[in-house]
Coordinates of C-alpha atoms in Angstrom, one line a residue:
X1 CA 111.7 125.1 110.0
X2 CA 108.1 125.6 108.6
X3 CA 106.9 124.0 105.4
X4 CA 106.6 125.8 102.0
X5 CA 102.9 124.2 100.8
X6 CA 104.4 122.8 97.9
X7 CA 107.5 120.9 100.5
X8 CA 103.6 119.6 102.2
X9 CA 102.2 118.3 99.4
X10 CA 105.5 116.7 97.6
X11 CA 105.8 114.9 101.5
X12 CA 101.7 113.5 101.1
X13 CA 102.6 112.5 97.3
X14 CA 105.7 110.1 98.9
X15 CA 103.8 109.3 101.9
X16 CA 101.4 108.2 99.1
X17 CA 103.1 106.4 95.8
X18 CA 106.0 105.5 98.4
X19 CA 108.4 107.3 96.6
X20 CA 108.8 110.7 94.2
X21 CA 110.1 111.2 90.5
X22 CA 112.3 114.5 90.3
X23 CA 110.3 114.2 86.4
X24 CA 107.6 114.1 87.8
X25 CA 107.5 116.0 90.0
X26 CA 109.0 119.5 87.9
X27 CA 105.9 118.6 85.8
X28 CA 102.8 118.6 88.4
X29 CA 104.7 121.1 89.8
X30 CA 105.1 123.0 86.6
X31 CA 108.3 124.2 87.9
X32 CA 112.6 123.1 87.0
X33 CA 113.8 119.8 87.5
X34 CA 116.2 121.9 89.8
X35 CA 113.8 123.1 92.0
X36 CA 112.6 120.0 92.8
X37 CA 116.3 118.3 93.4
X38 CA 116.4 121.6 96.1
X39 CA 112.8 120.9 97.3
X40 CA 113.8 117.2 97.9
X41 CA 117.7 117.7 99.5
X42 CA 115.6 119.8 101.9
X43 CA 113.1 117.6 102.9
X44 CA 115.7 114.9 103.1
X45 CA 118.3 117.1 105.3
X46 CA 115.1 117.5 107.7
X47 CA 114.8 113.8 107.1
X48 CA 111.3 114.1 106.3
X49 CA 112.3 111.9 102.8
X50 CA 114.9 110.0 101.6
X51 CA 116.7 110.4 99.3
X52 CA 117.7 108.3 96.1
X53 CA 118.7 108.7 92.5
X54 CA 116.2 110.3 90.8
X55 CA 114.0 111.5 93.1
X56 CA 112.9 109.6 97.5
X57 CA 111.2 107.9 99.5
X58 CA 109.4 108.2 102.5
X59 CA 111.6 107.3 105.1
X60 CA 112.0 103.8 106.1
X61 CA 113.8 103.9 109.2
X62 CA 112.7 101.5 111.7
X63 CA 109.1 101.6 110.5
X64 CA 107.9 100.2 107.1
X65 CA 105.9 101.2 103.9
X66 CA 101.8 101.1 104.4
X67 CA 101.5 97.7 102.6
X68 CA 98.8 100.1 99.4
X69 CA 102.2 102.3 98.9
X70 CA 104.4 99.5 98.6
X71 CA 101.9 98.0 96.4
X72 CA 102.6 101.0 94.2
X73 CA 106.2 101.4 94.0
X74 CA 107.7 100.6 90.7
X75 CA 104.5 98.0 89.8
X76 CA 104.7 97.6 86.1
X77 CA 108.6 96.1 87.2
X78 CA 107.1 94.0 90.2
X79 CA 105.0 92.2 87.0
X80 CA 107.7 91.7 84.8
X81 CA 110.2 90.0 87.8
X82 CA 106.8 88.3 88.8
X83 CA 107.2 87.0 85.1
X84 CA 110.2 85.9 85.0
X85 CA 109.7 84.1 88.4
X86 CA 107.0 82.5 87.0
X87 CA 108.7 81.1 83.7
X88 CA 111.3 79.3 86.2
X89 CA 109.1 77.5 88.3
X90 CA 107.8 74.4 86.5
X91 CA 104.5 73.1 86.4
X92 CA 103.8 70.1 89.6
X93 CA 106.0 72.1 91.5
X94 CA 105.8 72.6 95.3
X95 CA 107.0 76.1 96.6
X96 CA 106.8 78.6 99.7
X97 CA 106.1 82.1 98.5
X98 CA 106.2 84.1 101.8
X99 CA 105.0 88.1 102.2
X100 CA 105.6 91.1 100.3
X101 CA 104.2 92.9 97.2
X102 CA 107.0 91.6 94.5
X103 CA 105.5 87.8 95.9
X104 CA 102.7 89.1 95.3
X105 CA 103.2 89.6 91.7
X106 CA 104.6 86.1 91.2
X107 CA 101.7 84.1 93.1
X108 CA 99.9 86.8 90.1
X109 CA 101.6 84.8 87.4
X110 CA 101.7 81.6 88.5
X111 CA 97.7 80.9 88.0
X112 CA 98.0 79.2 85.0
X113 CA 100.4 76.8 86.5
X114 CA 98.7 73.1 86.8
X115 CA 99.9 71.0 90.1
X116 CA 101.5 73.3 92.0
X117 CA 101.5 73.1 95.9
X118 CA 101.9 76.7 97.1
X119 CA 103.0 77.3 101.1
X120 CA 101.9 80.7 102.6
X121 CA 102.5 83.1 105.1
X122 CA 101.0 85.7 102.9
X123 CA 97.0 85.7 103.1
X124 CA 96.6 87.5 100.2
X125 CA 99.0 84.9 98.1
X126 CA 96.0 82.4 99.5
X127 CA 93.5 84.2 98.5
X128 CA 94.6 84.9 94.9
X129 CA 95.1 81.2 94.2
X130 CA 92.4 79.5 96.0
X131 CA 89.8 79.6 93.3
X132 CA 92.0 77.9 91.2
X133 CA 91.4 74.0 91.8
X134 CA 94.6 72.7 90.0
X135 CA 96.5 74.9 92.5
X136 CA 96.6 73.2 96.0
X137 CA 97.4 76.2 98.8
X138 CA 98.1 75.6 102.6
X139 CA 98.6 78.3 104.7
X140 CA 100.7 78.7 107.2
X141 CA 98.8 79.0 111.3
X142 CA 99.9 82.2 113.2
X143 CA 99.7 85.8 114.2
X144 CA 98.5 87.9 111.3
X145 CA 99.6 91.1 110.6
X146 CA 96.8 93.3 110.6
X147 CA 98.9 95.9 108.0
X148 CA 99.4 93.3 105.0
X149 CA 98.1 90.1 106.0
X150 CA 101.4 88.1 106.6
X151 CA 101.3 85.4 109.2
X152 CA 104.3 85.6 111.6
X153 CA 105.3 84.0 115.0
X154 CA 106.9 80.8 116.0
X155 CA 103.9 78.8 115.2
X156 CA 104.5 79.7 111.7
X157 CA 108.2 78.7 111.9
X158 CA 107.5 75.2 113.3
X159 CA 104.4 75.2 110.8
X160 CA 107.3 75.4 107.9
X161 CA 109.9 73.7 109.3
X162 CA 107.0 70.3 108.6
X163 CA 108.8 70.9 104.7
X164 CA 110.8 70.4 102.3
X165 CA 109.9 71.8 99.0
X166 CA 111.2 72.8 95.6
X167 CA 111.3 76.8 95.2
X168 CA 110.8 79.0 97.5
X169 CA 110.1 83.0 96.0
X170 CA 110.7 85.2 98.7
X171 CA 111.2 89.4 99.0
X172 CA 112.4 91.4 101.4
X173 CA 112.7 95.2 102.1
X174 CA 116.1 96.4 101.9
X175 CA 119.5 94.7 100.1
X176 CA 122.4 96.6 101.6
X177 CA 125.3 97.0 99.3
X178 CA 127.7 93.6 101.0
X179 CA 124.9 91.6 99.9
X180 CA 122.4 91.3 103.1
X181 CA 118.9 90.8 103.1
X182 CA 117.0 92.9 105.3
X183 CA 113.9 93.1 106.7
X184 CA 111.4 95.1 109.7
X185 CA 109.7 92.5 111.2
X186 CA 111.9 89.4 113.7
X187 CA 109.4 87.3 112.8
X188 CA 109.0 87.3 109.8
X189 CA 112.9 87.3 109.6
X190 CA 112.8 84.0 110.8
X191 CA 109.8 83.0 108.8
X192 CA 112.0 83.8 106.2
X193 CA 115.1 81.8 107.5
X194 CA 112.9 78.8 107.7
X195 CA 112.0 79.2 103.8
X196 CA 115.1 79.7 103.0
X197 CA 116.6 76.6 105.2
X198 CA 114.5 74.0 103.5
X199 CA 114.0 75.1 100.1
X200 CA 116.0 72.6 97.3
X201 CA 116.2 76.0 95.3
X202 CA 115.4 80.0 96.4
X203 CA 114.8 82.8 94.0
X204 CA 114.7 86.3 96.0
X205 CA 112.5 89.0 94.2
X206 CA 113.3 92.4 94.7
X207 CA 113.6 95.6 92.0
X208 CA 115.6 97.6 91.8
X209 CA 114.6 100.1 94.8
X210 CA 115.8 97.8 97.2
X211 CA 118.7 98.5 96.6
X212 CA 117.9 102.4 97.6
X213 CA 116.4 101.7 101.3
X214 CA 117.7 99.8 104.2
X215 CA 115.9 97.9 107.3
X216 CA 117.4 96.9 111.0
X217 CA 116.8 92.6 111.0
X218 CA 118.9 90.2 109.0
X219 CA 117.1 88.1 106.7
X220 CA 120.5 86.2 105.5
X221 CA 123.0 86.8 102.4
X222 CA 123.0 86.8 98.5
X223 CA 125.0 84.0 98.4
X224 CA 121.7 81.9 100.6
X225 CA 119.9 82.3 97.6
X226 CA 120.2 80.7 94.0
X227 CA 118.6 83.2 91.9
X228 CA 118.1 86.5 92.3
X229 CA 115.6 88.8 89.6
X230 CA 115.2 92.1 89.3
X231 CA 114.9 94.8 86.9
X232 CA 118.5 96.2 87.2
X233 CA 121.3 96.3 89.0
X234 CA 123.4 98.0 88.8
X235 CA 125.4 97.8 92.1
X236 CA 129.1 96.3 91.3
X237 CA 129.6 95.4 94.4
X238 CA 125.9 93.6 94.3
X239 CA 127.2 91.7 91.2
X240 CA 130.7 91.0 92.4
X241 CA 128.9 89.0 95.3
X242 CA 126.4 87.3 93.0
X243 CA 129.2 86.0 89.9
X244 CA 131.6 84.8 93.1
X245 CA 128.4 82.9 94.8
X246 CA 127.4 81.4 91.3
X247 CA 123.7 82.7 92.3
X248 CA 122.2 83.6 88.5
X249 CA 121.0 87.0 87.6
X250 CA 118.1 87.9 85.6
X251 CA 117.3 91.2 84.8
X252 CA 114.6 92.0 84.0
X253 CA 115.1 95.9 82.4
X254 CA 118.5 94.9 81.0

């Protein structure tokens, strides 16, 4: 099926930004929201986009979104999540921070903390925090992914297992409605599993778009975390799982 010029531009916008919203597209093209909804439905029927409430995502499938595009998705929400997570972590604490744009937002919010020991497999986090003399940064060894600066592989897993820390800040690519935490790269999953196993208090940070995505590799389950920080959780099954597992839920937009 040949794409119209508007369809092609919608796909490019979704690719650049990670997601597109009906109201924004209607204003951009000066057409009705109903017209845009039909466009999105047509594109999703062709599997060129993935439909979400109020818009569409660039397809996830087995390929993750480009890192810069992911940074732009829900950027304000990620900053609010980062600030909420930073408030939970006291000075003079030890913590893991793994790969992800939301965990990077947490690292930015932690820069005024004192006496932190931060162990990370995220080059972006290490580079941001290393210049602050009150923060000690320890970085894992292993294979560096060119796409996002993440350090993965067995060497990184073995490195993480040397520590037992107070807190972990972890991000995920998707959260299934049955509570499964999911990612794309099995090598990163092994690092995340080692982080969870060697932490006293696990903080999961993820905005609500993670409920609308899927990924093929299982990290673990929501019942393995202590605190879940998101902008909003509207999934009844997820709220039930959190309550049954006594996981603290913090919603920054509630």
